[in-house]
mmCIF file of C-alpha atoms and ligand atoms in Angstrom:
data_model
loop_
_atom_site.group_PDB
_atom_site.id
_atom_site.type_symbol
_atom_site.label_atom_id
_atom_site.label_comp_id
_atom_site.label_asym_id
_atom_site.label_seq_id
_atom_site.Cartn_x
_atom_site.Cartn_y
_atom_site.Cartn_z
ATOM 1 C CA MET A 1 -0.031 -0.111 -0.001
ATOM 2 C CA LYS A 2 1.556 3.371 -1.016
ATOM 3 C CA SER A 3 0.798 6.088 1.226
ATOM 4 C CA ILE A 4 0.200 9.646 -0.298
ATOM 5 C CA VAL A 5 0.111 13.109 1.392
ATOM 6 C CA ILE A 6 -1.737 15.769 -0.673
ATOM 7 C CA LEU A 7 -1.079 19.677 -0.103
ATOM 8 C CA VAL A 8 -3.598 22.253 -0.827
ATOM 9 C CA SER A 9 -4.060 25.803 -0.496
ATOM 10 C CA GLY A 10 -7.742 26.406 -1.629
ATOM 11 C CA ARG A 11 -10.792 24.752 -3.374
ATOM 12 C CA GLY A 12 -9.044 21.409 -3.692
ATOM 13 C CA SER A 13 -10.608 20.047 -6.771
ATOM 14 C CA ASN A 14 -7.543 18.028 -8.022
ATOM 15 C CA MET A 15 -7.232 16.661 -4.566
ATOM 16 C CA GLU A 16 -10.732 15.538 -4.834
ATOM 17 C CA ALA A 17 -10.213 13.925 -8.287
ATOM 18 C CA ILE A 18 -7.439 11.941 -6.784
ATOM 19 C CA VAL A 19 -9.384 10.802 -3.759
ATOM 20 C CA ARG A 20 -12.395 9.948 -6.011
ATOM 21 C CA ALA A 21 -10.056 8.104 -8.281
ATOM 22 C CA ALA A 22 -9.607 5.551 -5.418
ATOM 23 C CA ILE A 23 -6.341 4.306 -6.947
ATOM 24 C CA PRO A 24 -5.768 0.612 -5.986
ATOM 25 C CA GLY A 25 -2.823 0.138 -3.757
ATOM 26 C CA THR A 26 -2.935 3.682 -2.480
ATOM 27 C CA ARG A 27 -3.991 5.367 0.682
ATOM 28 C CA ILE A 28 -4.410 9.108 1.196
ATOM 29 C CA ALA A 29 -2.669 9.496 4.573
ATOM 30 C CA ALA A 30 -3.391 13.225 4.940
ATOM 31 C CA VAL A 31 -4.373 16.369 3.380
ATOM 32 C CA VAL A 32 -2.232 19.363 4.646
ATOM 33 C CA SER A 33 -2.957 23.041 3.988
ATOM 34 C CA ASN A 34 -1.170 26.284 4.663
ATOM 35 C CA ARG A 35 -4.469 27.970 4.890
ATOM 36 C CA PRO A 36 -6.966 27.070 7.653
ATOM 37 C CA ASP A 37 -9.834 28.295 5.357
ATOM 38 C CA ALA A 38 -8.866 26.044 2.344
ATOM 39 C CA GLN A 39 -12.108 24.487 1.115
ATOM 40 C CA GLY A 40 -10.477 21.243 0.347
ATOM 41 C CA LEU A 41 -9.916 20.459 4.149
ATOM 42 C CA ALA A 42 -13.717 19.937 4.574
ATOM 43 C CA PHE A 43 -13.874 17.484 1.744
ATOM 44 C CA ALA A 44 -10.898 15.510 3.173
ATOM 45 C CA ALA A 45 -12.426 15.367 6.730
ATOM 46 C CA ALA A 46 -15.697 14.420 5.295
ATOM 47 C CA HIS A 47 -14.046 11.507 3.553
ATOM 48 C CA GLY A 48 -12.374 10.211 6.814
ATOM 49 C CA ILE A 49 -8.848 11.563 5.666
ATOM 50 C CA ALA A 50 -6.592 13.154 8.352
ATOM 51 C CA THR A 51 -6.370 17.005 7.816
ATOM 52 C CA ARG A 52 -3.684 19.367 9.170
ATOM 53 C CA VAL A 53 -3.075 23.027 8.707
ATOM 54 C CA VAL A 54 0.488 24.512 8.850
ATOM 55 C CA ASP A 55 -0.326 28.050 8.548
ATOM 56 C CA HIS A 56 2.471 29.920 6.763
ATOM 57 C CA ARG A 57 1.757 33.309 8.497
ATOM 58 C CA VAL A 58 2.769 32.012 11.853
ATOM 59 C CA HIS A 59 6.305 31.177 10.587
ATOM 60 C CA ALA A 60 9.063 33.592 10.483
ATOM 61 C CA ASP A 61 10.268 32.576 6.988
ATOM 62 C CA ARG A 62 10.161 30.112 4.300
ATOM 63 C CA VAL A 63 12.822 27.856 5.814
ATOM 64 C CA ALA A 64 10.788 27.862 9.116
ATOM 65 C CA PHE A 65 7.410 27.073 7.384
ATOM 66 C CA ASP A 66 8.941 24.476 5.202
ATOM 67 C CA ALA A 67 10.565 22.663 8.247
ATOM 68 C CA ALA A 68 7.019 22.714 9.870
ATOM 69 C CA LEU A 69 5.479 21.308 6.674
ATOM 70 C CA ALA A 70 7.959 18.629 6.340
ATOM 71 C CA GLU A 71 7.293 17.561 9.809
ATOM 72 C CA ALA A 72 3.645 17.497 9.238
ATOM 73 C CA ILE A 73 4.194 15.363 6.085
ATOM 74 C CA ASP A 74 6.821 13.125 7.500
ATOM 75 C CA ALA A 75 4.504 11.977 10.343
ATOM 76 C CA HIS A 76 2.784 9.897 7.681
ATOM 77 C CA ALA A 77 6.046 8.643 5.833
ATOM 78 C CA PRO A 78 4.407 9.083 2.480
ATOM 79 C CA ASP A 79 5.764 7.327 -0.642
ATOM 80 C CA LEU A 80 4.413 10.267 -2.670
ATOM 81 C CA VAL A 81 3.733 14.031 -2.041
ATOM 82 C CA VAL A 82 1.135 15.626 -4.285
ATOM 83 C CA LEU A 83 0.886 19.512 -4.662
ATOM 84 C CA ALA A 84 -2.604 20.082 -5.703
ATOM 85 C CA GLY A 85 -3.106 23.838 -6.060
ATOM 86 C CA PHE A 86 -0.516 24.472 -3.301
ATOM 87 C CA MET A 87 0.253 28.073 -3.727
ATOM 88 C CA ARG A 88 3.597 28.542 -1.703
ATOM 89 C CA ILE A 89 7.012 28.745 -3.270
ATOM 90 C CA LEU A 90 9.036 25.816 -1.763
ATOM 91 C CA THR A 91 12.604 26.178 -0.448
ATOM 92 C CA ASP A 92 15.408 24.136 -2.180
ATOM 93 C CA GLY A 93 15.763 22.115 0.941
ATOM 94 C CA PHE A 94 12.161 20.985 0.868
ATOM 95 C CA VAL A 95 12.276 19.937 -2.694
ATOM 96 C CA ARG A 96 15.430 17.970 -2.249
ATOM 97 C CA ARG A 97 13.983 16.213 0.748
ATOM 98 C CA TYR A 98 11.118 14.891 -1.505
ATOM 99 C CA ALA A 99 13.164 14.400 -4.732
ATOM 100 C CA GLY A 100 11.616 12.071 -7.121
ATOM 101 C CA ARG A 101 8.472 11.729 -5.036
ATOM 102 C CA LEU A 102 6.957 15.138 -5.299
ATOM 103 C CA LEU A 103 4.431 15.945 -8.149
ATOM 104 C CA ASN A 104 2.763 19.297 -9.077
ATOM 105 C CA ILE A 105 -0.015 20.137 -11.423
ATOM 106 C CA HIS A 106 0.260 23.548 -13.212
ATOM 107 C CA PRO A 107 -2.640 25.034 -15.351
ATOM 108 C CA SER A 108 -0.541 25.571 -18.564
ATOM 109 C CA LEU A 109 1.599 23.782 -21.123
ATOM 110 C CA LEU A 110 4.767 24.181 -19.475
ATOM 111 C CA PRO A 111 7.221 25.668 -20.120
ATOM 112 C CA SER A 112 4.729 28.191 -21.335
ATOM 113 C CA PHE A 113 3.073 30.375 -18.754
ATOM 114 C CA PRO A 114 4.688 29.391 -15.398
ATOM 115 C CA GLY A 115 3.512 31.447 -12.470
ATOM 116 C CA LEU A 116 0.018 33.029 -11.868
ATOM 117 C CA HIS A 117 -2.858 33.988 -14.233
ATOM 118 C CA THR A 118 -2.013 31.427 -16.735
ATOM 119 C CA HIS A 119 -5.457 31.368 -18.572
ATOM 120 C CA ARG A 120 -5.583 35.122 -18.763
ATOM 121 C CA ARG A 121 -1.967 35.191 -20.042
ATOM 122 C CA ALA A 122 -2.655 32.413 -22.668
ATOM 123 C CA LEU A 123 -5.637 34.461 -23.998
ATOM 124 C CA GLU A 124 -3.606 37.582 -24.112
ATOM 125 C CA ALA A 125 -0.878 35.874 -25.951
ATOM 126 C CA GLY A 126 -3.376 34.596 -28.606
ATOM 127 C CA VAL A 127 -2.321 30.942 -28.219
ATOM 128 C CA ARG A 128 -4.564 28.396 -30.189
ATOM 129 C CA VAL A 129 -3.979 25.549 -27.662
ATOM 130 C CA HIS A 130 -3.510 25.577 -23.939
ATOM 131 C CA GLY A 131 -3.679 22.941 -21.288
ATOM 132 C CA ALA A 132 -2.127 21.629 -18.105
ATOM 133 C CA THR A 133 1.070 19.835 -16.930
ATOM 134 C CA VAL A 134 1.757 17.178 -14.297
ATOM 135 C CA HIS A 135 5.610 17.252 -13.479
ATOM 136 C CA PHE A 136 8.163 16.266 -10.985
ATOM 137 C CA VAL A 137 8.959 19.272 -8.892
ATOM 138 C CA THR A 138 12.609 20.747 -9.011
ATOM 139 C CA ASP A 139 13.881 23.889 -7.410
ATOM 140 C CA GLN A 140 12.616 26.012 -10.272
ATOM 141 C CA LEU A 141 9.123 27.345 -9.990
ATOM 142 C CA ASP A 142 6.641 25.341 -12.170
ATOM 143 C CA CYS A 143 9.425 23.407 -13.844
ATOM 144 C CA GLY A 144 10.605 19.915 -13.792
ATOM 145 C CA PRO A 145 10.356 16.627 -15.753
ATOM 146 C CA VAL A 146 7.053 16.480 -17.413
ATOM 147 C CA VAL A 147 4.956 13.321 -16.582
ATOM 148 C CA ILE A 148 1.804 14.127 -18.674
ATOM 149 C CA GLN A 149 0.224 17.074 -20.318
ATOM 150 C CA ALA A 150 -3.421 17.580 -21.591
ATOM 151 C CA VAL A 151 -4.079 20.032 -24.423
ATOM 152 C CA VAL A 152 -7.448 21.917 -24.851
ATOM 153 C CA PRO A 153 -8.371 24.343 -27.808
ATOM 154 C CA VAL A 154 -8.717 28.002 -27.173
ATOM 155 C CA ARG A 155 -11.798 29.250 -28.647
ATOM 156 C CA ALA A 156 -12.386 32.494 -30.187
ATOM 157 C CA ASP A 157 -15.161 33.703 -27.707
ATOM 158 C CA ASP A 158 -13.207 32.238 -24.602
ATOM 159 C CA ASP A 159 -13.079 34.234 -21.415
ATOM 160 C CA GLU A 160 -10.832 33.407 -18.593
ATOM 161 C CA ALA A 161 -13.427 31.473 -16.624
ATOM 162 C CA ALA A 162 -14.447 29.251 -19.739
ATOM 163 C CA LEU A 163 -10.923 28.553 -20.592
ATOM 164 C CA ALA A 164 -10.105 27.823 -16.979
ATOM 165 C CA ALA A 165 -12.868 25.241 -16.688
ATOM 166 C CA ARG A 166 -12.049 23.501 -19.847
ATOM 167 C CA VAL A 167 -8.384 23.030 -18.324
ATOM 168 C CA LEU A 168 -9.597 22.169 -14.996
ATOM 169 C CA ALA A 169 -11.522 19.326 -16.455
ATOM 170 C CA GLN A 170 -8.420 17.855 -17.990
ATOM 171 C CA GLU A 171 -6.416 18.411 -14.729
ATOM 172 C CA HIS A 172 -8.926 16.146 -13.072
ATOM 173 C CA ARG A 173 -8.202 13.402 -15.622
ATOM 174 C CA ILE A 174 -4.401 13.630 -15.834
ATOM 175 C CA TYR A 175 -3.465 14.112 -12.278
ATOM 176 C CA PRO A 176 -5.037 10.739 -11.067
ATOM 177 C CA GLN A 177 -3.250 9.156 -14.132
ATOM 178 C CA ALA A 178 0.126 10.533 -13.019
ATOM 179 C CA VAL A 179 -0.544 9.195 -9.528
ATOM 180 C CA ARG A 180 -1.570 5.835 -10.961
ATOM 181 C CA TRP A 181 1.494 5.570 -12.966
ATOM 182 C CA PHE A 182 3.744 6.614 -9.992
ATOM 183 C CA VAL A 183 2.329 4.197 -7.384
ATOM 184 C CA ALA A 184 2.556 1.409 -9.974
ATOM 185 C CA GLY A 185 6.244 2.161 -10.254
ATOM 186 C CA ARG A 186 5.966 3.042 -13.986
ATOM 187 C CA LEU A 187 7.516 6.382 -13.892
ATOM 188 C CA ALA A 188 11.426 6.923 -14.285
ATOM 189 C CA ILE A 189 13.259 10.062 -14.778
ATOM 190 C CA GLY A 190 16.049 9.429 -17.396
ATOM 191 C CA ALA A 191 19.471 10.731 -17.544
ATOM 192 C CA ASP A 192 18.281 13.364 -19.975
ATOM 193 C CA GLY A 193 15.869 14.579 -17.365
ATOM 194 C CA ARG A 194 12.825 13.144 -19.251
ATOM 195 C CA VAL A 195 10.240 10.994 -17.732
ATOM 196 C CA ARG A 196 9.633 7.520 -19.125
ATOM 197 C CA VAL A 197 6.350 5.678 -18.598
ATOM 198 C CA ALA A 198 7.155 1.997 -18.469
ATOM 199 C CA GLY A 199 4.881 -0.184 -20.722
ATOM 200 C CA GLU A 200 3.434 2.901 -22.495
ATOM 201 C CA ALA A 201 3.613 2.671 -26.159
ATOM 202 C CA ASP A 202 5.186 5.470 -28.096
ATOM 203 C CA PRO A 203 1.938 7.641 -28.828
ATOM 204 C CA GLY A 204 3.181 8.534 -32.148
ATOM 205 C CA PRO A 205 2.778 11.790 -34.270
ATOM 206 C CA GLY A 206 -0.216 13.852 -33.553
ATOM 207 C CA TRP A 207 -0.488 12.924 -30.000
ATOM 208 C CA THR A 208 0.381 15.413 -27.342
ATOM 209 C CA VAL A 209 -0.242 13.248 -24.428
ATOM 210 C CA PRO A 210 0.397 9.658 -23.706
ATOM 211 C CA PRO A 211 -2.642 7.598 -24.325
ATOM 212 C CA LEU A 212 -4.664 7.083 -21.068
ATOM 213 C CA GLY A 213 -5.614 3.866 -19.612
ATOM 214 C CA GLY A 214 -2.306 2.442 -18.732
HETATM 215 C C1 GAR B 1 -5.375 24.293 -10.275
HETATM 216 O O1 GAR B 1 -5.823 24.866 -11.670
HETATM 217 C C2 GAR B 1 -3.913 23.962 -10.299
HETATM 218 O O2 GAR B 1 -3.557 23.685 -11.483
HETATM 219 C C3 GAR B 1 -3.277 25.383 -9.949
HETATM 220 O O3 GAR B 1 -4.256 25.779 -9.050
HETATM 221 C C4 GAR B 1 -5.515 25.205 -9.103
HETATM 222 C C5 GAR B 1 -6.035 24.661 -7.912
HETATM 223 O O4 GAR B 1 -7.219 24.232 -7.888
HETATM 224 N N1 GAR B 1 -1.970 25.427 -9.429
HETATM 225 C C6 GAR B 1 -1.110 26.132 -9.803
HETATM 226 O O5 GAR B 1 -1.222 27.165 -10.537
HETATM 227 C C7 GAR B 1 0.369 25.846 -9.365
HETATM 228 N N2 GAR B 1 1.379 26.728 -9.849
HETATM 229 P P1 GAR B 1 -7.858 23.082 -7.020
HETATM 230 O O6 GAR B 1 -7.485 23.577 -5.657
HETATM 231 O O7 GAR B 1 -9.297 23.048 -7.221
HETATM 232 O O8 GAR B 1 -7.168 21.741 -7.355
#
């Protein structure tokens, strides 16, 4: 049984998608938030998952906050730590501690649009496709070996909310898939820094994400 700790800062819909996926061989050991008012905490508690708040505002600096966060996480000795809308910049030390077992989801096709307001920036840039990326976390913000991406079209009449909703639906599909692969031991980061998904056929030209269902 693989143990997973999920970190959230707000709504928690990606956490919810992972919990609802009920991935065989996994146990969501805890949901941890840096914000006491994070909506996601209520969902987790209602599903019998341990919850914990590590409020960043009561810690003097990032190092102190990350140390407290690591303590809360390590209490559950997780095999995997999942950032699901966790909106804090993490210290290098924290990232190193969980190297190879720390995943993040970002609402853009990285390396395009790291940071905030990705949907607004995609609309402003006039891109024709947009999407979401699950990646292993490195010490660079919204950067790291890509596990899976989903692409959505940008429509002429899109506003930020419409585009965000289209992307979010895909986030809820690809994040559980990435976790499924991880816990099945199918993800490896090659010497070239790229993620290989064991047993996944080369999707061939025309595909922008590996075929699902593996
Ligand atoms: C998601 O869209 C996620 O990709 C994004 O925050 C949202 C959280 O929603 N994360 C980032 O921007 C990280 N850089 P959720 O709380 O409903 O999962």
